[in-house]
XYZ file of C-alpha atoms in Angstrom:
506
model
C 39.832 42.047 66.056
C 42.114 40.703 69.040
C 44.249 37.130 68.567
C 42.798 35.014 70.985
C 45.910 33.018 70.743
C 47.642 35.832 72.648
C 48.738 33.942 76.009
C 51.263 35.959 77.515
C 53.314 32.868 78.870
C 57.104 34.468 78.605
C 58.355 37.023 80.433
C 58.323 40.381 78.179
C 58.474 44.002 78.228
C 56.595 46.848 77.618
C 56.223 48.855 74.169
C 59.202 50.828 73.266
C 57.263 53.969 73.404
C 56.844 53.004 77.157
C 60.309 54.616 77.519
C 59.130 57.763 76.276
C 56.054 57.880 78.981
C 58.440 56.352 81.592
C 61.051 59.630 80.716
C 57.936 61.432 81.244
C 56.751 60.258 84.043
C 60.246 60.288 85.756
C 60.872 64.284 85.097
C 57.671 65.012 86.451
C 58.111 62.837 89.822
C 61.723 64.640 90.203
C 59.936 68.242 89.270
C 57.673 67.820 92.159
C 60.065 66.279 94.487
C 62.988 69.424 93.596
C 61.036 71.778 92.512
C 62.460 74.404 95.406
C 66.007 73.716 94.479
C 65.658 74.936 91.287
C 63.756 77.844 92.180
C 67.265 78.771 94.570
C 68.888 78.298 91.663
C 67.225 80.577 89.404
C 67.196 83.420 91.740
C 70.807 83.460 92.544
C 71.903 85.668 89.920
C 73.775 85.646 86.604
C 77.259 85.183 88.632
C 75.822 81.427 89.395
C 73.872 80.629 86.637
C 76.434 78.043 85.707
C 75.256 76.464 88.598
C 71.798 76.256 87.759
C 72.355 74.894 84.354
C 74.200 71.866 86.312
C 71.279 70.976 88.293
C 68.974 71.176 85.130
C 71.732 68.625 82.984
C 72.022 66.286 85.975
C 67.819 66.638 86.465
C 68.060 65.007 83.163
C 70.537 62.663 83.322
C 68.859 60.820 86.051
C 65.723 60.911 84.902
C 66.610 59.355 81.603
C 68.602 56.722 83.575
C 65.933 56.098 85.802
C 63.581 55.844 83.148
C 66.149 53.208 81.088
C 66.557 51.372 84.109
C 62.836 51.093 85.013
C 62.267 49.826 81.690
C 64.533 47.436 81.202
C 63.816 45.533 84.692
C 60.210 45.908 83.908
C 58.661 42.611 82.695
C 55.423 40.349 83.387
C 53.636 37.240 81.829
C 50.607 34.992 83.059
C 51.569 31.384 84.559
C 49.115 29.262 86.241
C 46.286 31.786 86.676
C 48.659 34.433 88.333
C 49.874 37.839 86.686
C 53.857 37.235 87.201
C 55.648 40.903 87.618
C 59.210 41.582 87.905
C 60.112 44.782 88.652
C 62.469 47.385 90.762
C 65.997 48.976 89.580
C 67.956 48.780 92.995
C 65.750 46.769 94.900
C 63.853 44.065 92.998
C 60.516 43.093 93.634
C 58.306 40.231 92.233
C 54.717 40.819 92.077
C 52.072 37.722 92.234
C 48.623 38.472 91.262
C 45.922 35.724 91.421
C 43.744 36.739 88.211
C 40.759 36.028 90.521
C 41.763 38.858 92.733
C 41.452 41.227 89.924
C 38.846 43.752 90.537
C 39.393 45.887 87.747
C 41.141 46.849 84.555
C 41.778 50.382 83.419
C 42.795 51.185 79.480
C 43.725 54.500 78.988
C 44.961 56.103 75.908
C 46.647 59.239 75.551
C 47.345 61.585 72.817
C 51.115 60.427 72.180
C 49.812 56.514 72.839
C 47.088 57.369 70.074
C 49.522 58.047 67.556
C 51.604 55.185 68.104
C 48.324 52.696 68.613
C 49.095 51.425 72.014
C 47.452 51.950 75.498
C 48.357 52.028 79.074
C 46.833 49.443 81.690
C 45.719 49.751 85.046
C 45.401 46.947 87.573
C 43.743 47.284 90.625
C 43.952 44.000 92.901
C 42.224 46.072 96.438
C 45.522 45.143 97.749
C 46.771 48.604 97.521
C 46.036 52.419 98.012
C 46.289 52.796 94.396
C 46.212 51.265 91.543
C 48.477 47.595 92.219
C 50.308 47.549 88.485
C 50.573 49.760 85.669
C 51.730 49.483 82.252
C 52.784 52.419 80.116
C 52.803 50.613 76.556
C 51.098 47.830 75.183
C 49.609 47.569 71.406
C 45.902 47.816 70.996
C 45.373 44.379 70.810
C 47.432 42.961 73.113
C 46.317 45.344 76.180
C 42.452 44.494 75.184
C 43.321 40.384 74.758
C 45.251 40.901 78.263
C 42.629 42.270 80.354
C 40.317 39.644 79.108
C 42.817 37.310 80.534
C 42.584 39.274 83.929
C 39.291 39.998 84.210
C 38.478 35.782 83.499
C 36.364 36.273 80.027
C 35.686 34.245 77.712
C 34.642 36.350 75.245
C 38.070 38.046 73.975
C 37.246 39.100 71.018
C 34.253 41.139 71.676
C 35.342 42.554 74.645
C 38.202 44.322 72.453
C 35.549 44.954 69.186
C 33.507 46.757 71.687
C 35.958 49.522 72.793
C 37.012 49.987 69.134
C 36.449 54.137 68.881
C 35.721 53.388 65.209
C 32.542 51.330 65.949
C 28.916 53.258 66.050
C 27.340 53.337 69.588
C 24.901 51.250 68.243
C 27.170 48.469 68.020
C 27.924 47.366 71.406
C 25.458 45.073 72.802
C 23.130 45.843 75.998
C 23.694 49.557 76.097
C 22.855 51.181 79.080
C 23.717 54.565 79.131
C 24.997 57.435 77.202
C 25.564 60.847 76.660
C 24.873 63.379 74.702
C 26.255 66.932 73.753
C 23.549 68.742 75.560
C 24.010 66.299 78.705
C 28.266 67.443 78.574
C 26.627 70.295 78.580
C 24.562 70.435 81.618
C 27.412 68.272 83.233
C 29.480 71.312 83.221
C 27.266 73.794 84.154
C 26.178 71.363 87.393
C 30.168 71.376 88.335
C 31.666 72.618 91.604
C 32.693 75.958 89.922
C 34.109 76.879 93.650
C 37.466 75.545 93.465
C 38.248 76.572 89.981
C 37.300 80.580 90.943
C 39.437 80.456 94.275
C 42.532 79.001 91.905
C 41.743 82.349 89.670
C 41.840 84.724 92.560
C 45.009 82.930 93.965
C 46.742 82.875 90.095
C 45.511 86.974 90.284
C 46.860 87.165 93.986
C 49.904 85.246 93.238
C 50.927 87.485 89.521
C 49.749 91.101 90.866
C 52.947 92.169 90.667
C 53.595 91.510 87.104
C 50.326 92.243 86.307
C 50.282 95.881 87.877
C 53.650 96.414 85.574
C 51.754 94.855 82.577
C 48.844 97.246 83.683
C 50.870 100.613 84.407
C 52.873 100.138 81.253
C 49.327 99.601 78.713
C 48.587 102.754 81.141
C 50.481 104.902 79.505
C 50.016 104.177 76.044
C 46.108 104.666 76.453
C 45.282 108.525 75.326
C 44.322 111.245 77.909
C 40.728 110.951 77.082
C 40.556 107.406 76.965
C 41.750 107.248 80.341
C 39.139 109.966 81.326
C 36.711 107.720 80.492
C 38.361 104.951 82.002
C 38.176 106.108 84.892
C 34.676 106.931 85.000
C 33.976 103.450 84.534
C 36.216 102.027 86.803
C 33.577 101.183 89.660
C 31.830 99.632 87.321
C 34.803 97.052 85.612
C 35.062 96.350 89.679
C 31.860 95.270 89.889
C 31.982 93.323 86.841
C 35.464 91.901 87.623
C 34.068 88.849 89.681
C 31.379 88.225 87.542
C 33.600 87.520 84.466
C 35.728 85.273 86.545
C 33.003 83.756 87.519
C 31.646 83.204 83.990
C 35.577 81.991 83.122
C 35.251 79.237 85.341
C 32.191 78.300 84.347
C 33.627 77.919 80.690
C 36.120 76.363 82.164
C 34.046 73.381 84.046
C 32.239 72.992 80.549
C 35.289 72.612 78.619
C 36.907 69.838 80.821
C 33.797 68.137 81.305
C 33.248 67.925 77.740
C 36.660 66.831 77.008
C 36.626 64.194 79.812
C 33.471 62.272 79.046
C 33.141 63.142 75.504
C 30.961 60.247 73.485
C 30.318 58.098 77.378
C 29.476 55.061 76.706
C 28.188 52.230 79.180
C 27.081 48.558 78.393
C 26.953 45.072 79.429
C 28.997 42.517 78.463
C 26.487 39.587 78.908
C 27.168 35.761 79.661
C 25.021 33.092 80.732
C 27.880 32.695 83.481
C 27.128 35.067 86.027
C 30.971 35.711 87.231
C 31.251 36.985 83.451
C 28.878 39.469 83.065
C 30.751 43.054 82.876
C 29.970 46.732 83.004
C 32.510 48.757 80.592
C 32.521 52.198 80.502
C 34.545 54.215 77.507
C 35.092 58.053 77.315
C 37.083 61.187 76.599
C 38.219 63.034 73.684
C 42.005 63.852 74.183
C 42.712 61.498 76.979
C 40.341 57.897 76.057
C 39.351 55.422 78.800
C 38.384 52.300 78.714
C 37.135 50.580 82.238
C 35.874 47.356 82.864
C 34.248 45.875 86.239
C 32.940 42.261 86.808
C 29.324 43.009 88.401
C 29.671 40.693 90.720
C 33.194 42.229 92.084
C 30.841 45.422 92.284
C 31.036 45.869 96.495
C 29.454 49.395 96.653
C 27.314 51.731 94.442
C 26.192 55.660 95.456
C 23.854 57.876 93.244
C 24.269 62.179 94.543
C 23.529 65.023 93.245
C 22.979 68.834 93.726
C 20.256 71.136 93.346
C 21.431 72.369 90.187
C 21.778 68.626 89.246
C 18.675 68.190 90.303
C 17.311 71.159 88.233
C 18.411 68.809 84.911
C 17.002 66.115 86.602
C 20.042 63.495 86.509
C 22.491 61.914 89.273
C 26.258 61.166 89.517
C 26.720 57.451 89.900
C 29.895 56.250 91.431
C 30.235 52.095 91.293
C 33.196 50.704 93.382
C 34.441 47.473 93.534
C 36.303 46.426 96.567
C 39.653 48.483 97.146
C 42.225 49.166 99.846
C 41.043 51.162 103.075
C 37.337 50.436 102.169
C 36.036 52.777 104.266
C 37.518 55.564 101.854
C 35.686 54.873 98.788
C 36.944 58.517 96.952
C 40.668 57.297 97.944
C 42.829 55.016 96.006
C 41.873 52.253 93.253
C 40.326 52.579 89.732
C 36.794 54.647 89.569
C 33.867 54.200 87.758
C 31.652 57.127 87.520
C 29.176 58.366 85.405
C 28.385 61.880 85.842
C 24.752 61.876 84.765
C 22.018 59.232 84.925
C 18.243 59.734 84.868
C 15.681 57.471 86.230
C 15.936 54.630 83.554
C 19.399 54.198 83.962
C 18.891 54.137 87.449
C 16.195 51.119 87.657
C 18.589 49.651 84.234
C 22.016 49.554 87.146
C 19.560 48.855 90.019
C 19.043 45.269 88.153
C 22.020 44.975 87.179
C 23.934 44.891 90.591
C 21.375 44.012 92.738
C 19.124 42.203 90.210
C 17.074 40.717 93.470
C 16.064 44.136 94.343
C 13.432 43.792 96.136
C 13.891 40.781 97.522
C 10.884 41.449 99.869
C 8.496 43.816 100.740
C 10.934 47.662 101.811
C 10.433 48.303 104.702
C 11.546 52.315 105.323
C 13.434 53.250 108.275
C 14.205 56.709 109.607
C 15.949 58.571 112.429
C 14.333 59.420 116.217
C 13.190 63.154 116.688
C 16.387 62.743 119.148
C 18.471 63.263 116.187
C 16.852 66.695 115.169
C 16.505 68.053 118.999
C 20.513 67.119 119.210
C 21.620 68.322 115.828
C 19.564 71.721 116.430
C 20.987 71.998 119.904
C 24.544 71.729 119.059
C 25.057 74.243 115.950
C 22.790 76.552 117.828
C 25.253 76.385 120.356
C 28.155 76.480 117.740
C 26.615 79.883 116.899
C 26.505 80.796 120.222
C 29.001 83.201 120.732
C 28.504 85.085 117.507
C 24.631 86.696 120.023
C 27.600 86.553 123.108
C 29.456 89.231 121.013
C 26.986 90.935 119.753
C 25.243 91.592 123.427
C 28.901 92.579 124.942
C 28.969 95.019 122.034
C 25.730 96.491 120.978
C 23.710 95.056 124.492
C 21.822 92.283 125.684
C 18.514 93.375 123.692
C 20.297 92.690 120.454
C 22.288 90.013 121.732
C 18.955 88.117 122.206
C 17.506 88.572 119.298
C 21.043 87.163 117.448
C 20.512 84.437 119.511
C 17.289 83.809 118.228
C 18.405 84.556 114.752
C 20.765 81.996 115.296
C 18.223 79.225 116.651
C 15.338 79.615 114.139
C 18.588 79.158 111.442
C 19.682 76.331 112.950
C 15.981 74.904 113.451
C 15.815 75.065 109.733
C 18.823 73.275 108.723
C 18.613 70.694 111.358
C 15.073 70.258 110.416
C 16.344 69.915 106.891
C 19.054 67.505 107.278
C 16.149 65.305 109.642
C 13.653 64.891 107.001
C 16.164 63.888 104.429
C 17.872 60.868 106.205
C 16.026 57.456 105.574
C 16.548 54.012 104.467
C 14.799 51.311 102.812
C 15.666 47.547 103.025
C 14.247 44.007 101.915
C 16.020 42.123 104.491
C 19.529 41.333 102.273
C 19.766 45.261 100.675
C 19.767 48.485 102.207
C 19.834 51.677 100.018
C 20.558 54.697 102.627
C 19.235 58.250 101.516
C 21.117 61.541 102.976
C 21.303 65.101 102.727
C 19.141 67.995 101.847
C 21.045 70.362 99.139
C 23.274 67.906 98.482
C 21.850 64.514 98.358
C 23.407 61.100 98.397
C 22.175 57.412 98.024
C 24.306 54.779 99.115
C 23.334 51.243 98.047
C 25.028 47.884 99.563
C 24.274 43.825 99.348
C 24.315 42.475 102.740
C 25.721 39.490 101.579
C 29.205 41.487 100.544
C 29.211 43.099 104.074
C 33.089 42.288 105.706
C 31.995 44.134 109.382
C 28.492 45.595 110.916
C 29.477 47.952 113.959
C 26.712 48.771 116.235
C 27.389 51.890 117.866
C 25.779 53.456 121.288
C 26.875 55.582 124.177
C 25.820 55.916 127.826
C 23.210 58.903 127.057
C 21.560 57.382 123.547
C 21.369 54.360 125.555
C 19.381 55.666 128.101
C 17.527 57.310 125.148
C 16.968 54.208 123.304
C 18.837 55.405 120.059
C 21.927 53.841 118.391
C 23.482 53.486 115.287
C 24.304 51.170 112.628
C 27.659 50.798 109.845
C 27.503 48.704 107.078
C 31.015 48.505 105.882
C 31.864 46.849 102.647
C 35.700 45.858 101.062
C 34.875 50.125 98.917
C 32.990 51.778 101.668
C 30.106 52.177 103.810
C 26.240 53.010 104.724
C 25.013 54.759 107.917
C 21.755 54.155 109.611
C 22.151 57.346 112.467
C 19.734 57.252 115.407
C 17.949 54.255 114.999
C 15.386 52.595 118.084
C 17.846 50.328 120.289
C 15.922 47.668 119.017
C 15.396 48.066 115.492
C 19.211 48.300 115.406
C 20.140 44.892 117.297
C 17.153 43.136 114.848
C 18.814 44.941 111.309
C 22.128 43.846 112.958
C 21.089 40.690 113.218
C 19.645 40.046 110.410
C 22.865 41.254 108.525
C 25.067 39.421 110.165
C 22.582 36.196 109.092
C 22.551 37.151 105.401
C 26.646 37.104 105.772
C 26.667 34.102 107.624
C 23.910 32.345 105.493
C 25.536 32.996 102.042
C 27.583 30.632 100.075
C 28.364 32.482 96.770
C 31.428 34.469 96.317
C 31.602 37.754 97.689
C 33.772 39.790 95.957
């Protein structure tokens, strides 16, 4: 269990494995920045080889300087509710962050930090792209009684009991979600598999060289009759070429999901004090993570899925506190996301963040028929000169009936994409539903808004449409072709609940 004692009021340094992570760290930053340099090198030949061995010596030279340097003018301590930081090896820089401007603390825990029982620490303050401090090194105990400092709780002991790996899931209080084997499972199989088979056609595209010399030299080992037969089958190893690099990647998406969010845990750390009630979130097998979020810091929340996702009937939930360039909610800051949730988890976060959901009676909001009619009309026009060249080529009669092709398409998507954008609010929340094949659900407190933008050009205004942004301090919510006057009222009414509330926002 943690010291409670721990206060953190002298300047200190990290762990001493830090400067192992920091060396680390340092060779890969100079490997990405030089990476072409070396690459010259290498290909000049045996006559300057010496020369390449230089640049490799001197790579490492400054990186283990760098990395010395960084760590010895690397220290922090807590005075007067501010995080005190010190840091900087040519140009030093002191950091002051007000612990109630802490939205976030991330404890990670790699393989090498494992071994040596310490963790790394992640800071995020919303005052930067990224995360605004980071710690390589810190003991178990110290990192958990720390971010208990940050974060404001009370309770430091429990909050560092209940992301103790050795503990049984059903020893953290006020679970709320979980997953299991077959749910790693079916989070793999749901992944984007798109990316990961375009990286093994470019790897193929990219090593065909070797590879044909790899291939022509097995070639000639394989006996005449083997080859005969070979041969025969070669149209049909073609054909099943993509499908086993399909099924590769697939494997592939399992394998890392698994390993990412193996043995997920969420709960609730509970308090009668509402500003100290936290979600934590632990996972992962190689790399562990440890995340914790005050609830009311939480500025943002989206459920989405696919139709595979769908198929397995869960969502993705990504919960955002409030972060730099808020309108960006997938750049910069800590993350918490929890790649499959089913309805009772829903309703079980749905209380937690918004626990006045429904405040009032929903009233459900959706776009004008001008939306569809203008969506339709400008892919079909998009698609346009695909009928064009086909009636300069083949003539007009099949030119036409591309066109049409290309309309009753078009019809269907825009159609589509029409019926699934709506909204729902009770007058403080609105929860915004988009998307068709991929669906998204975007859920925000009015009272948490920092802008409303009312949006409305010369032709929707003589069409009586406009539309509506909620942004928040992690992102935003659209209502798209709303009634002129259902906007200016939900505007209103917004701009009341912001102007109205008294709590802390954030």
């Amino acid at each position: 269990c943690l010291k409670p004692n721990r206060v953190f009021d002298r300047p200190q340094r990290q762990h001493a494995l830090g400067l192992l992570i920091l060396i680390g760290w340092q060779a890969q930053a100079l490997v990405r920045s030089t990476w072409p340099v070396f690459v010259a090198f290498y290909f000049q030949g045996d006559r300057d080889a010496r020369f390449f061995m230089w640049a490799i010596t001197a790579g490492c030279i400054l990186t283990f300087l760098g990395a010395v340097l960084h760590f010895a003018r690397f220290t922090f301590h807590l005075e007067a509710d501010q995080l005190h930081v010190r840091k900087g090896v040519l140009v030093r820089d002191k950091v002051n962050i007000p612990l109630d401007r802490v939205q976030a603390v991330h404890v990670e825990q790699n393989l090498l930090q494992r071994l040596f029982k310490v963790c790394g620490l992640k800071i995020d303050t919303a005052g930067t792209a990224g995360s605004e401090l980071v710690i390589h090194a810190l003991p178990w105990d110290d990192a958990h009684a720390l971010r208990s400092r940050l974060l404001q709780s009370a309770q430091v002991t429990t909050s560092g009991v209940e992301d103790d790996p050795r503990l049984a899931d059903t020893d953290k209080p006020n679970p709320v979600a979980a997953l299991d084997t077959a749910t790693l499972l079916k989070v793999g199989l749901s992944q984007n598999h798109l990316s990961k088979i375009g990286f093994a056609i470019g790897g193929l595209l990219t090593f065909q060289g070797v590879a044909w010399e790899v291939v022509a030299e097995l070639w000639q080992q394989v006996p005449s009759l083997y080859r005969t037969v070979l041969l025969f089958l070669s149209p049909l190893l073609l054909v099943l070429s993509p499908v086993v690099i399909a099924a590769v990647s697939v494997l592939i998406s399992v394998a890392t999901s698994v390993v990412k969010h193996w043995k997920l845990r969420v709960w609730v750390e509970a308090d009668e004090d509402p500003t100290k009630r936290a979600l934590h979130l632990a996972q992962g097998l190689l790399n562990r993570q440890s995340m914790q979020v005050p609830l009311h810091k939480v500025q943002w929340v989206m459920w989405e899925n696919t139709w595979i996702r769908r198929q397995f009937g869960f969502d993705t939930l990504h919960v955002r506190q409030a972060s730099a360039g808020g309108a960006e909610p997938t750049s910069g800051g800590l993350k918490l996301t929890i790649p499959a949730v089913d309805g009772t988890p829903t309703r079980s976060f749905e209380g937690l963040v918004f626990p006045t959901w429904p405040e009032r009676r929903l009233v459900t909001l959706r776009p004008m028929a001008y939306a569809f009619w203008m969506r339709w009309l400008k892919r079909t026009l998009l698609w346009s000169p695909l009928a064009l060249l086909a009636a300069w080529n083949f003539g007009w009669v099949v030119g036409l009936t591309a066109l049409g092709g290309c309309a009753a398409w078009t019809w269907f998507w825009a159609r589509a994409w029409h019926r699934g954008m709506w909204a729902t609010t009770d007058g403080r929340h609105v929860s915004v539903h988009r998307g068709w094949l991929f669906r998204k659900r975007v859920m925000v407190d009015w009272t948490k808004l920092q802008a409303v933008q009312f949006t409305q050009n010369r032709i929707q205004a003589r069409r009586g449409v406009a539309h509506l942004t909620f942004h928040t301090a992690s992102g935003v919510a659209v209502l798209p072709y709303l009634p002129t006057s259902t906007a200016l009222q939900i505007r209103d009414l917004a701009c009341a609940q912001v102007n109205g509330h008294r709590g802390a926002w954030m």
